[in-house]
XYZ file of C-alpha atoms in Angstrom:
616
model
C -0.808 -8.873 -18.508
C 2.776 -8.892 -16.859
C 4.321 -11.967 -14.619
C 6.212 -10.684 -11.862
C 9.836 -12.488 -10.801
C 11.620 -12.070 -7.396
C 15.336 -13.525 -7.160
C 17.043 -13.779 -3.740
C 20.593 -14.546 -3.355
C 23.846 -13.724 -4.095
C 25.531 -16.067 -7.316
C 28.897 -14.243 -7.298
C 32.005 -16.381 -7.464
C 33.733 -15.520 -4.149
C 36.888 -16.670 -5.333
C 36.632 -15.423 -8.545
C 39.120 -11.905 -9.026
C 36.414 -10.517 -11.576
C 34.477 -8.023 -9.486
C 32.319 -6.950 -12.348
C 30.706 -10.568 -12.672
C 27.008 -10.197 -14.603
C 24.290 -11.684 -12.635
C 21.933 -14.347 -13.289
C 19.273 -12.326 -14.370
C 20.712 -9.683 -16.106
C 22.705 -12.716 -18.135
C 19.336 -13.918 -19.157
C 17.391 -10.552 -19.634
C 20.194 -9.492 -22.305
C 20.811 -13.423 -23.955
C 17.344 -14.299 -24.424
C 15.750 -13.882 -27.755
C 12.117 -13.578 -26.495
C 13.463 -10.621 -24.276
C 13.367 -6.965 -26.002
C 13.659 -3.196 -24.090
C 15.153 -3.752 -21.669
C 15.301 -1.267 -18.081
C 16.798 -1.121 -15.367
C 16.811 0.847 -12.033
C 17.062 0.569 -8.503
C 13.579 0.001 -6.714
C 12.335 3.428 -5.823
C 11.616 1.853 -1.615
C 15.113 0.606 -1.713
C 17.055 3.401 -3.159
C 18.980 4.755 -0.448
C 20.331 1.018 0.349
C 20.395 -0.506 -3.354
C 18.930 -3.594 -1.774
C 16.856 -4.268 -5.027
C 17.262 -3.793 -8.315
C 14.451 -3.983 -10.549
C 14.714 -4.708 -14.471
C 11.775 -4.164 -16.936
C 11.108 -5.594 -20.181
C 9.001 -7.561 -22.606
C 8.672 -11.239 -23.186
C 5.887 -12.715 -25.841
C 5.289 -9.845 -27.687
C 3.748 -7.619 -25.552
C 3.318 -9.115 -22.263
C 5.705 -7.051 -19.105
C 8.142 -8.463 -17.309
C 9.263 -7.333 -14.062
C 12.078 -8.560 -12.457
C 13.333 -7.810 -8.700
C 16.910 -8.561 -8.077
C 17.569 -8.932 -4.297
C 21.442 -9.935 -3.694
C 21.495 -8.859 -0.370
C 19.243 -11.269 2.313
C 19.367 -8.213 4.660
C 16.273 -7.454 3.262
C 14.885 -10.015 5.640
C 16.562 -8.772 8.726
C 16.110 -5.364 8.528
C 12.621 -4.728 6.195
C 10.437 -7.747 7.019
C 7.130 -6.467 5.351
C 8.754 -4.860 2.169
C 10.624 -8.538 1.476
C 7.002 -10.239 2.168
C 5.139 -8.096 0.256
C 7.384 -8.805 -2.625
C 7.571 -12.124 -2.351
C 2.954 -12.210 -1.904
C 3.283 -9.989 -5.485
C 5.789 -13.011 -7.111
C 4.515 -15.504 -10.092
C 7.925 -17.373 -10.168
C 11.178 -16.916 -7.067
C 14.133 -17.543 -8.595
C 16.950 -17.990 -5.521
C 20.354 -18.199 -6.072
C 23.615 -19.149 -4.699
C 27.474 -19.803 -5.731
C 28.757 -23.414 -5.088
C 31.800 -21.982 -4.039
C 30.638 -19.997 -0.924
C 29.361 -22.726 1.809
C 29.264 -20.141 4.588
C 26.154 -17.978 2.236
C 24.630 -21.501 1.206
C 24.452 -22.668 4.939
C 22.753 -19.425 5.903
C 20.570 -19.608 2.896
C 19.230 -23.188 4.436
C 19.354 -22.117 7.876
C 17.557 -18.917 8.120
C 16.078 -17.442 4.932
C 14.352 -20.361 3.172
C 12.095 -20.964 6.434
C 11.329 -16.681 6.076
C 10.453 -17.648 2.171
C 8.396 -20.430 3.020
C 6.303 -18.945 5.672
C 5.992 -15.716 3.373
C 4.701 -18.027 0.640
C 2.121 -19.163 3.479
C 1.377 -22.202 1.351
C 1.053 -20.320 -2.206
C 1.296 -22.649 -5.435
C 4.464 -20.648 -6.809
C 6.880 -21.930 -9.061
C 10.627 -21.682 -7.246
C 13.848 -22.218 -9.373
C 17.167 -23.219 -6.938
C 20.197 -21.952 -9.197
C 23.885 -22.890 -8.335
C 25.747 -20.791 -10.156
C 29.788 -21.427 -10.949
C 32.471 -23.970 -11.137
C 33.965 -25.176 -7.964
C 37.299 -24.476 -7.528
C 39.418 -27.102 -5.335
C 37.853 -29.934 -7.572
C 36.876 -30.718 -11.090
C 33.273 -29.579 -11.190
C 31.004 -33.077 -10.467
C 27.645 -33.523 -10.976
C 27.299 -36.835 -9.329
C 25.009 -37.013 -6.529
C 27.452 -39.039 -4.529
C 30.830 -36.974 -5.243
C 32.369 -35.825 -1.996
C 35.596 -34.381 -3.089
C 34.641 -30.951 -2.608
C 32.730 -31.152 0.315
C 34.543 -28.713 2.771
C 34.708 -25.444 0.776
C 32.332 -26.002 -2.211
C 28.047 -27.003 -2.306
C 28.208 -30.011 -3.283
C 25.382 -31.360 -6.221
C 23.222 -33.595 -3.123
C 23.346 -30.358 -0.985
C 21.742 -28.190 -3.501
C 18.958 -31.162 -4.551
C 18.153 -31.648 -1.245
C 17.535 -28.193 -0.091
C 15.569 -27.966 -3.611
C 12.743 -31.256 -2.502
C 12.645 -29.825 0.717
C 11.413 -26.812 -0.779
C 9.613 -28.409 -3.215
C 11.655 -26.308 -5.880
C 13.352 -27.058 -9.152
C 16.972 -27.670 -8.851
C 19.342 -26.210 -11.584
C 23.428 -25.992 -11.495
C 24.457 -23.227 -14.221
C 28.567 -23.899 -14.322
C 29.009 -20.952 -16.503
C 26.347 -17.745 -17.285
C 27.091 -18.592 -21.216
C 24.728 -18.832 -23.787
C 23.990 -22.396 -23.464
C 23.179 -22.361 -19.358
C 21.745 -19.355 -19.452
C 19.240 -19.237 -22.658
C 18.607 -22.597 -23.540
C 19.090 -24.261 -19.516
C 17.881 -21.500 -17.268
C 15.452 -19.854 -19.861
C 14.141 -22.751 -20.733
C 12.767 -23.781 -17.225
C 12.169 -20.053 -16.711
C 9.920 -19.290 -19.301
C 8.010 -22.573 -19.088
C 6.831 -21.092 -15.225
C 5.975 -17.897 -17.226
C 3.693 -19.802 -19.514
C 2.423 -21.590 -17.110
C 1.649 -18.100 -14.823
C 0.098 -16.146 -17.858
C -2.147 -19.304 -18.608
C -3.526 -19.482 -15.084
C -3.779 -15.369 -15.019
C -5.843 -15.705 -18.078
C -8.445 -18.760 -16.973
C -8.924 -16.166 -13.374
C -9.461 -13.421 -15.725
C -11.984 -15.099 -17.449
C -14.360 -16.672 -14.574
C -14.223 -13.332 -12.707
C -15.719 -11.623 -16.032
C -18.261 -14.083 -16.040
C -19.087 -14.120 -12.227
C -19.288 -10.425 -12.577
C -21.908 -10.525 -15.676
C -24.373 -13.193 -13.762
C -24.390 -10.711 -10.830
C -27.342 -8.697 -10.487
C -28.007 -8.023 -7.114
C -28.813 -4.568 -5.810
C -25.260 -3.300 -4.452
C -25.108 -1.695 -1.194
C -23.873 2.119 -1.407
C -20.475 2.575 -2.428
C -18.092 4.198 0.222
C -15.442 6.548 -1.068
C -12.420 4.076 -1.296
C -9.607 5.162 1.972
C -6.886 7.306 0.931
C -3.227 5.145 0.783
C -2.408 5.003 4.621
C 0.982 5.958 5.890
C 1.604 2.282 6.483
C 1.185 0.917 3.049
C 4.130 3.176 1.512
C 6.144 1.908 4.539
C 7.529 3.352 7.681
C 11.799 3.702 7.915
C 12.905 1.971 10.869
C 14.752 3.483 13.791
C 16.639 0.488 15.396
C 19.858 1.695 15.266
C 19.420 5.384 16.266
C 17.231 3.585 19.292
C 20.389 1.748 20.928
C 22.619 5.075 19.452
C 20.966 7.434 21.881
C 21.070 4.556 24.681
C 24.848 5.424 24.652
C 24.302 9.324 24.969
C 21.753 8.852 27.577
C 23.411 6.465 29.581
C 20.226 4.844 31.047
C 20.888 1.709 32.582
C 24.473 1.768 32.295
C 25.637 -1.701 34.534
C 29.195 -1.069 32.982
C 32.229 2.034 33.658
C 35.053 1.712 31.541
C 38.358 3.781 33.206
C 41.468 4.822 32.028
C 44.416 2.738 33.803
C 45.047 6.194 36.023
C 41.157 5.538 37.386
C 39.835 8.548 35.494
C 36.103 7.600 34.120
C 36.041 6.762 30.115
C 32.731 6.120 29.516
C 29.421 4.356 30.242
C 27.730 1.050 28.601
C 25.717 -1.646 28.435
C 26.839 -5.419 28.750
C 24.248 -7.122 26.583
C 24.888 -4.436 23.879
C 29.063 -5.021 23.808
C 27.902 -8.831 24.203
C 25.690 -8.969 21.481
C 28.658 -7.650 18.711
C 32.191 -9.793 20.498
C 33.358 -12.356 21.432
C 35.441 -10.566 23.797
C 32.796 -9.090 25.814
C 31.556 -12.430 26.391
C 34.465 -13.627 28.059
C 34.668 -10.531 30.437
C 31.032 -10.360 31.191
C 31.354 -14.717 31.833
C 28.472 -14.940 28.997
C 31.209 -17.539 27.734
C 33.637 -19.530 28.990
C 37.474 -19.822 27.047
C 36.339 -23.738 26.509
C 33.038 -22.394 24.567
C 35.196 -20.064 22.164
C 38.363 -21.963 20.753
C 40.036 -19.129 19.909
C 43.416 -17.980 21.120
C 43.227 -14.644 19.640
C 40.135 -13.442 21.149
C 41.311 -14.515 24.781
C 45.108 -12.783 24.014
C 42.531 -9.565 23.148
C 40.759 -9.504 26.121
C 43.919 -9.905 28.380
C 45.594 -7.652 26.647
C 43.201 -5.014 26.476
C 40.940 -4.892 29.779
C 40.692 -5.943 33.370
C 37.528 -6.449 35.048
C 36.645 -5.663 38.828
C 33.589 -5.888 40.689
C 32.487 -2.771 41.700
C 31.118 -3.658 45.374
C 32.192 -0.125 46.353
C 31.005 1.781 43.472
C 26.740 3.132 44.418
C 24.156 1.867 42.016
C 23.367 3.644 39.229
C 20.531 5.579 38.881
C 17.521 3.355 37.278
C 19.384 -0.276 38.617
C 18.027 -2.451 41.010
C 20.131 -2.514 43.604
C 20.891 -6.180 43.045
C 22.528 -5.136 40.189
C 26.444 -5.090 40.863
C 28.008 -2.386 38.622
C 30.954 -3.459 36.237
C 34.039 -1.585 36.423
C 36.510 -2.303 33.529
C 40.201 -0.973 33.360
C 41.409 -0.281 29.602
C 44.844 -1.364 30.018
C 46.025 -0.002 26.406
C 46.435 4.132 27.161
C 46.167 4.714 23.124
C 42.889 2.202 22.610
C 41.614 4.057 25.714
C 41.460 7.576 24.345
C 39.657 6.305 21.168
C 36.901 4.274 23.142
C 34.194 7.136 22.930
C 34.553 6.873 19.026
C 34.651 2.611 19.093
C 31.325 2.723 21.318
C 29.947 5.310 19.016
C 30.981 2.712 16.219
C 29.465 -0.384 18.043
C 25.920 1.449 19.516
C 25.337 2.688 15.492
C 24.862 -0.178 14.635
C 28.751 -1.407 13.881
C 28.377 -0.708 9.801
C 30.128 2.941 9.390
C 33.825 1.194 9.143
C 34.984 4.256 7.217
C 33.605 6.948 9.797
C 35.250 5.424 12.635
C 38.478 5.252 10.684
C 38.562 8.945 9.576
C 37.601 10.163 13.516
C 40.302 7.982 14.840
C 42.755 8.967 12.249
C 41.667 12.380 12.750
C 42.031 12.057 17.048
C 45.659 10.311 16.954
C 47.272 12.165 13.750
C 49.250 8.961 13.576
C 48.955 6.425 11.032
C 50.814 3.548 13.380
C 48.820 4.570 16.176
C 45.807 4.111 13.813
C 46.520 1.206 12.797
C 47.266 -0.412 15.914
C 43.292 1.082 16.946
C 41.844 -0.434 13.816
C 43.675 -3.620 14.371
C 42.290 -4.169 18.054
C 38.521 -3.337 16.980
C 38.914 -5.642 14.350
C 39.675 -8.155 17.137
C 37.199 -6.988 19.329
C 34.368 -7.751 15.998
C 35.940 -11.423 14.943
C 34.140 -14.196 14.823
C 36.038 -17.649 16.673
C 37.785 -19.631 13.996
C 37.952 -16.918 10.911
C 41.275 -14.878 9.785
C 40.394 -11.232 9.966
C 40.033 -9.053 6.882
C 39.502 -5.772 5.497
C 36.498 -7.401 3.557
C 35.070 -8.539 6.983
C 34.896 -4.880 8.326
C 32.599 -3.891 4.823
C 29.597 -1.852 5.698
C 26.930 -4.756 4.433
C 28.810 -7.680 6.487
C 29.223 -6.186 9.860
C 25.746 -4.611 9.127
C 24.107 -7.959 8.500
C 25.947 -9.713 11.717
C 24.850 -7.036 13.840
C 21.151 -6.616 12.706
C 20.301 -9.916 14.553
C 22.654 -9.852 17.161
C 20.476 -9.126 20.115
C 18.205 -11.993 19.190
C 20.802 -14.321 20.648
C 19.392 -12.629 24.700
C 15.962 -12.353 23.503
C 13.856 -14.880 25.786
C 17.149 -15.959 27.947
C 17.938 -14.812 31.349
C 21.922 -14.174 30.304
C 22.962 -10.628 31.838
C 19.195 -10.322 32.409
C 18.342 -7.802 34.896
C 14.655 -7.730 34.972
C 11.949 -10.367 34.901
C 8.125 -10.268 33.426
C 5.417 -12.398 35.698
C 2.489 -12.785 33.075
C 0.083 -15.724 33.369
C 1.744 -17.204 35.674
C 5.106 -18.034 33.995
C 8.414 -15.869 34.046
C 10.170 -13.932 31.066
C 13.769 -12.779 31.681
C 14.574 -9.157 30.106
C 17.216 -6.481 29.009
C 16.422 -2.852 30.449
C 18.705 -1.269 28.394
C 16.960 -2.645 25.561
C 13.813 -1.934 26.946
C 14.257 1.677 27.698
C 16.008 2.265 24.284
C 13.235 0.624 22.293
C 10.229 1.648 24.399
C 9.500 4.990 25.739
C 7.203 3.556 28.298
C 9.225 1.070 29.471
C 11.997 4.287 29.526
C 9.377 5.977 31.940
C 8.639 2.866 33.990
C 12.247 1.939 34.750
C 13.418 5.559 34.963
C 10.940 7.356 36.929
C 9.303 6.655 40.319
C 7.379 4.520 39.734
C 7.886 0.844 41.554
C 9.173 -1.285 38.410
C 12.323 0.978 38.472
C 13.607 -0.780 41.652
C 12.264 -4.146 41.031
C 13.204 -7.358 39.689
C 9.971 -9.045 39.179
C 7.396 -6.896 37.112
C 3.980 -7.858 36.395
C 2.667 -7.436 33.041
C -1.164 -7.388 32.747
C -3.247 -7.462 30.365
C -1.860 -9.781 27.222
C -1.219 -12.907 27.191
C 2.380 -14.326 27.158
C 2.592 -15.337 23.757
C 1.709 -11.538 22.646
C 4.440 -9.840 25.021
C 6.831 -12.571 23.527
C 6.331 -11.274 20.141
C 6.041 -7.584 21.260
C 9.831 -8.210 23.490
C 10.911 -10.257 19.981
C 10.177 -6.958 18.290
C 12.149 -4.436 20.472
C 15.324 -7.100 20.365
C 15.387 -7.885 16.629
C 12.835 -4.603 14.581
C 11.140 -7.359 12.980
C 7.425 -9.614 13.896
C 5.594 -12.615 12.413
C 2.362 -12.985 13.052
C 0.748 -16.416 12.899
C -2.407 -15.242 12.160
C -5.056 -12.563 12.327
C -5.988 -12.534 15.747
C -2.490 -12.644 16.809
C -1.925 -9.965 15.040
C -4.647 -7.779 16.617
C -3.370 -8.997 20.091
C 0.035 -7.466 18.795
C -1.378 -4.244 17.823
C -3.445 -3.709 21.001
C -0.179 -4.421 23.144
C 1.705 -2.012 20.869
C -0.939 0.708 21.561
C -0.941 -0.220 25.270
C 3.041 0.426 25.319
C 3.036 3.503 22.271
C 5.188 1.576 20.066
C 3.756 2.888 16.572
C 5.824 1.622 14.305
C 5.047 -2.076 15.330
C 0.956 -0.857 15.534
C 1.693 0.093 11.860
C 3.123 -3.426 10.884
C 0.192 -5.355 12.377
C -2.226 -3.040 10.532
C -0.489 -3.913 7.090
C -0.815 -7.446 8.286
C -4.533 -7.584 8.647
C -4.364 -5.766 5.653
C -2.488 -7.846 3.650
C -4.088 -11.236 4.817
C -7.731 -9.754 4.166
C -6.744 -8.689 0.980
C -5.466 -11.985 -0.361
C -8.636 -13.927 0.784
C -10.346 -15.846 -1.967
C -13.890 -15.037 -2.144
C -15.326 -18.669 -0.476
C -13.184 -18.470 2.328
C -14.472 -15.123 3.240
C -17.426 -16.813 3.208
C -16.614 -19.758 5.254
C -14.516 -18.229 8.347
C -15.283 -18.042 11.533
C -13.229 -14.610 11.829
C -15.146 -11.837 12.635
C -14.669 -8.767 11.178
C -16.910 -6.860 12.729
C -15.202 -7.685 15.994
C -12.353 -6.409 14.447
C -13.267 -3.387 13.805
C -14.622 -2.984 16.998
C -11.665 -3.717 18.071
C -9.468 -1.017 15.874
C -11.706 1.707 16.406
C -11.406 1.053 20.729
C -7.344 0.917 20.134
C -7.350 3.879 17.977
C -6.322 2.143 15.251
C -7.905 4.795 12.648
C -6.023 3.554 9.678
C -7.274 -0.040 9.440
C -11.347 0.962 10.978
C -11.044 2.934 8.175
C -10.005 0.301 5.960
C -12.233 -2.125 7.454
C -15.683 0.002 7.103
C -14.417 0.484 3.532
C -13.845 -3.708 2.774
C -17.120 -4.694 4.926
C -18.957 -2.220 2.271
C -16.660 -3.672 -0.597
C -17.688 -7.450 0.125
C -21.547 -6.858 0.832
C -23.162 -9.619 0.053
C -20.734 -12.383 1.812
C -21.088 -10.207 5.096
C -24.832 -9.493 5.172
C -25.086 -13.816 5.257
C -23.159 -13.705 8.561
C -24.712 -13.847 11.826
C -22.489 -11.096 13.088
C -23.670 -8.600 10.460
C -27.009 -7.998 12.689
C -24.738 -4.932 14.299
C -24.601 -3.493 10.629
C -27.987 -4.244 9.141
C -29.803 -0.872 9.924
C -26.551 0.810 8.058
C -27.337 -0.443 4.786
C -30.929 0.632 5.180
C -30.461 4.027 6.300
C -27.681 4.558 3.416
C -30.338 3.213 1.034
C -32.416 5.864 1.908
C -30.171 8.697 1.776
C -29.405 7.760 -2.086
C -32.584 7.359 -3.192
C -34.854 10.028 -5.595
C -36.504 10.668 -2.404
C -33.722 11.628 -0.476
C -32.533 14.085 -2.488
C -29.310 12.378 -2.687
C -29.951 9.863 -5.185
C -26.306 9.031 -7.447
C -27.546 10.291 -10.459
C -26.768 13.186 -13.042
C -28.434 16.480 -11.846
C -29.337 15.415 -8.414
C -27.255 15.917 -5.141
C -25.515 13.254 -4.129
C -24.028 12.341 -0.082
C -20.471 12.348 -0.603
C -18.105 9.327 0.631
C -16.518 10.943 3.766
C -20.385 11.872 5.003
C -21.430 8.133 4.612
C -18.085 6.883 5.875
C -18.851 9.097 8.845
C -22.351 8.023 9.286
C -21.640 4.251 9.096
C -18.897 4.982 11.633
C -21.509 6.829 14.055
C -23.922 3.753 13.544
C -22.120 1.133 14.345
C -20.236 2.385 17.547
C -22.804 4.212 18.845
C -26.315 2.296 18.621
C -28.523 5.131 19.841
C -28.025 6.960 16.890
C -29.049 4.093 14.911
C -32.682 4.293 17.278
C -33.047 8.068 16.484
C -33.206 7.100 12.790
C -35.747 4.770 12.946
C-alpha cells in the first residue's frame, strides 16, 4: 500500500537572507526516524516549469510514501486539471504558509483555498494548516488575542480561523528543528497516515469479499480504451494566443506614434489594461481618485498623450462605432523600444531577461537601458508598492498576468461587442475573442454580418454555458459544476472548434465517473446512455469510447436501469458471438472476436437500430 501527500504553499521566510532555506517536507522526510530511502525529483508533467517536486520514500516498514511539493499556486492558474487531479489522488494536503508574508497568506484565503475546497468536492481528507517561522517586528506570540504584529506578520487567530473554516488542523512550526518538525509536525502527520492506511485496508477487504459472493454471468469483456490524448494532458497555448494577436493586428482599437506622427505600432486596450495601471488611466478604465498613486499618474504624463482619432478610418474588423485610439509616445528613446515592450507585455509579461538583452542590444547604451527598464517597470507596478528587481522575476509577473484578463471577463469595460442569448445581454472583448477562437476570428474578420455589428446573437446554448465557454477564452481555465454542465461545455466547444477546452470536459466526465462509489451509480438519475449519445453526435470519440468501455465495465448496475432498454439486444448478440457455437467462444484453442470487433459492433448497435433488427 502507499498514502499519497500533496503540500501547497510556499513556507519560506521572506525576510529571512538565507536563500537556501529547507522546506517543510524535505525537513521532515530527512528528520524522521520512521522515514528511510529517500528520492527526490521533479514531477515528470511539471518538468519544464519545476512546479512540483515529488519525494519518494518509505514509512512503516514497507509501506510508499509519495510526497508532491507544490510551492508555486500557479499551478492553479495556469494547469487547472493537473492541480485537481492531484489533489482527487491525495490521502492527507498539507498547505503551508510563512507568518511573515501577509500579502501570500491573504491570497492563500482569498483565492486558492475556495479552488482546494471545491477540488476536494466534499472528500473526507485529512488537511494540516502549517505556519512556518518566527515573526519578525514582534516577539513571536501565540496568544489568540495578540495584535502586535498585525500589519506585516499572520497573526495566531488568522491562521486558526482560516484552519475551522476549512475544517483543517492548525499547526505554527516557529523553527523546522527537530522538535517542530519530528515530534510536532510528524506527529500529527503520521497519525493522518495511520489513519489513511487503516481505512485503505478495511476497503481492501470488503471489495475482496464483494468480489468472492459474486457469481453472476459477466457480460463480454470489451478490450479496455487505449490512454486518450487527454488523460496525459494537453500544453496550453494562452500566451502564444494573445502573442500572435500582436503580429496580426486584428482588432487593433489603439495606434501608438512617434512624437514626429510616424506610426509605432498597433494594440489592443483591454490587453495593455489588463497588465497597468497606466493604461487604465489613459483608456478612463480608472479614474486618478481610484488609483492613489502619484507615480503611476507622473508615468502616464510623462510618457503618452492620448487623442481621439475622429479623423483616423476604422480599422478593418471594427464596428464603426468603435472610435480608434491614437496615442503619442512623448519619450523619443521609450518610443523606439515599444515593439520589444509590446512583444514583452502580449507574451505573457514573464521573459524579464529577454526584453532586457533586446533592449540592451537595440540602444548599445547602458543609461539609455536603464532609463527603458525603469519606465516598464512603472508601466507593470502595482498602486501602493516600491518597485523592485524581485517584482520583475519571471514567476511573479507570470502569476499577476495569468489572471489578468479575468478582471473584463463578464463586464462591459472597453467592451466592443455584445452576446443576445436567452434573452439577456453579455458584454465582450474581440480581440480576445479572435485570439482565443478561430471561429470567432472568422466571424469578426470575414464577411459575414457579426463583423460590423454590436449586438450578436448566440444560439444554441444556454447562457450559463457561453459564460463558462467566454470564462475559458479570458482566463485558460473551467469549472464545471457538474456532469451535465460539463457536456453542455463540450458541445459548445465543438460548436466553436475550441479542442483543447472539448478535451478538459472529457477528462471531467471522466474523472467524476470514475470516482463514483458503486450505490450511487446505482441510484442516479444521470443517464449515461444519453451521454453517450450525446459524445458520439459531437464527435467526441475519446470519451464514446470510454463510455461503451465503462457501460460494459459496470454491467449489472446498468442492465437495472430503465434506460438500458437501448442496449439490451447488445449483450445478447455479444453472448452469442462468444459462445462454443459461435466459433468464438474465449477459450484455449478456439477463435475468439477480438475487442476492437465487439467495440465496433456495440458501437454499430446502439447508434444505428436497424442493424440491431437484421440480427434478430
Amino acid at each position: 500500500m502507499s498514502v499519497n501527500i500533496v503540500a501547497f504553499g510556499n513556507e519560506r521566510d521572506v525576510l529571512s537572507e538565507d536563500s537556501q532555506q529547507s522546506s517543510l517536507m524535505w525537513s521532515y522526510l530527512r528528520r524522521s526516524a520512521l522515514i528511510s530511502e529517500i528520492d527526490s525529483s521533479p514531477s515528470a508533467e511539471h518538468a519544464r516549469s519545476a512546479v512540483t517536486t515529488e519525494y519518494q520514500a518509505c514509512v512503516f516498514g514497507n509501506v510508499r510514501l509519495v510526497v508532491h511539493d507544490c510551492p508555486l499556486w500557479d499551478i492553479f492558474d495556469s494547469d487547472w486539471y493537473t492541480s485537481r487531479s492531484l489533489i482527487g489522488g491525495a490521502d492527507i494536503i498539507v498547505i503551508k504558509y510563512s507568518v511573515n508574508d501577509k500579502t501570500s497568506f491573504q491570497d492563500l484565503k482569498d483565492s486558492y483555498v475556495p479552488m482546494i475546497k471545491k477540488a476536494l468536492n466534499h472528500c473526507s481528507v485529512p488537511v494540516i494548516i502549517s505556519a512556518v517561522g518566527a515573526r519578525k517586528n514582534a516577539v513571536p506570540c501565540t496568544c489568540p488575542l495578540c495584535t502586535l504584529d498585525r500589519r506585516s506578520c499572520v497573526t495566531t487567530s488568522e491562521g486558526a480561523q482560516l484552519a475551522k473554516e476549512f475544517g483543517a488542523t492548525y499547526l505554527e512550526l516557529h523553527a523546522l528543528n527537530d522538535f517542530y518538525i519530528q515530534k510536532y509536525f510528524g506527529g500529527v502527520l503520521e497519525y493522518f497516515m495511520i489513519q489513511s492506511l487503516n481505512q485503505k485496508s478495511s476497503e481492501k477487504m470488503k471489495k475482496r469479499k464483494k468480489t468472492q459472493k459474486c457469481h453472476r454471468l459477466q457480460p463480454p469483456q470489451l478490450e479496455q480504451p487505449e490512454k486518450m490524448p487527454i488523460l496525459k494532458g494537453e500544453a496550453s497555448h494562452y500566451d502564444s494566443d494573445l502573442h500572435n494577436l500582436l503580429f496580426c493586428c486584428q482588432c487593433a482599437d489603439v495606434a501608438f506614434y512617434s512624437e514626429d506622427s510616424s506610426k509605432v505600432v498597433e494594440a489592443h486596450k483591454v490587453i495593455l489594461c489588463s497588465v497597468s495601471h497606466v493604461f487604465m488611466l489613459l483608456f478612463d478604465v480608472k479614474s486618478p481618485a481610484d488609483i492613489h498613486d502619484p507615480s503611476i499618474l507622473r508615468t502616464a504624463q510623462s510618457l503618452f498623450a492620448v487623442e481621439a482619432g475622429a479623423g483616423l478610418p476604422t480599422p478593418h474588423g471594427v464596428p464603426p462605432c468603435s472610435v480608434p485610439i491614437r496615442v503619442v509616445v512623448k519619450d523619443s528613446v521609450f518610443c523606439s523600444c515599444l515593439p520589444d515592450i509590446l512583444h514583452f507585455i502580449y507574451s505573457g509579461a514573464f521573459q524579464w531577461e529577454r526584453l532586457e538583452e533586446d533592449i540592451k542590444k537595440k540602444l548599445k547604451d547602458s543609461e539609455k537601458t536603464e532609463h527603458v527598464l525603469e519606465k516598464v517597470k512603472c508601466i507593470l507596478k502595482t498602486p501602493g508598492k516600491v518597485n523592485s528587481l524581485q517584482d520583475c522575476q519571471s514567476h511573479q509577473i507570470k502569476r499577476l498576468y495569468s489572471t489578468s484578463l479575468r478582471l473584463f471577463f463578464n463586464t462591459p469595460v472597453l467592451a466592443d461587442v455584445i452576446f443576445t442569448i436567452q434573452g439577456a445581454t453579455v458584454p465582450a472583448h474581440r480581440a480576445v475573442l479572435v485570439a482565443r477562437c478561430e471561429v470567432m476570428a472568422a466571424m469578426f474578420n470575414g464577411n459575414f454580418l457579426e463583423a460590423n455589428s454590436i449586438l450578436v446573437p448566440v444560439y444554441g446554448v444556454s447562457k450559463d454555458t457561453f459564460l463558462s465557454f467566454l470564462e475559458y477564452l479570458y482566463t485558460d481555465s473551467c469549472c464545471p459544476a457538474s456532469i451535465l454542465q460539463a457536456m453542455s461545455l463540450l458541445i459548445c466547444a465543438e460548436m466553436y472548434q475550441v479542442m483543447r477546452l472539448q478535451h478538459i470536459c472529457e477528462l471531467y466526465i471522466i474523472t467524476q465517473l470514475q470516482s463514483m462509489p458503486s450505490r450511487e451509480l446505482a441510484s442516479t438519475s444521470l443517464s449515461i446512455v444519453s451521454l453517450l449519445k450525446k459524445a458520439k453526435f459531437h464527435n467526441s470519440d475519446c470519451l464514446s469510447t470510454w463510455l461503451l468501455h465503462f457501460i460494459a465495465t459496470n454491467y449489472l448496475i446498468f442492465s437495472q436501469k430503465p434506460e438500458f432498454q437501448d442496449l439490451s439486444g447488445v449483450w445478447l448478440c455479444l453472448s452469442y458471438l462468444q459462445s462454443p457455437a459461435s466459433g468464438c467462444y474465449h477459450h484455449k484453442g478456439t477463435k475468439q472476436m477480438s475487442g476492437n470487433l465487439q467495440l465496433r459492433y456495440l458501437r454499430a448497435t446502439i447508434l444505428i437500430p436497424e442493424t440491431k433488427s437484421k440480427f434478430h
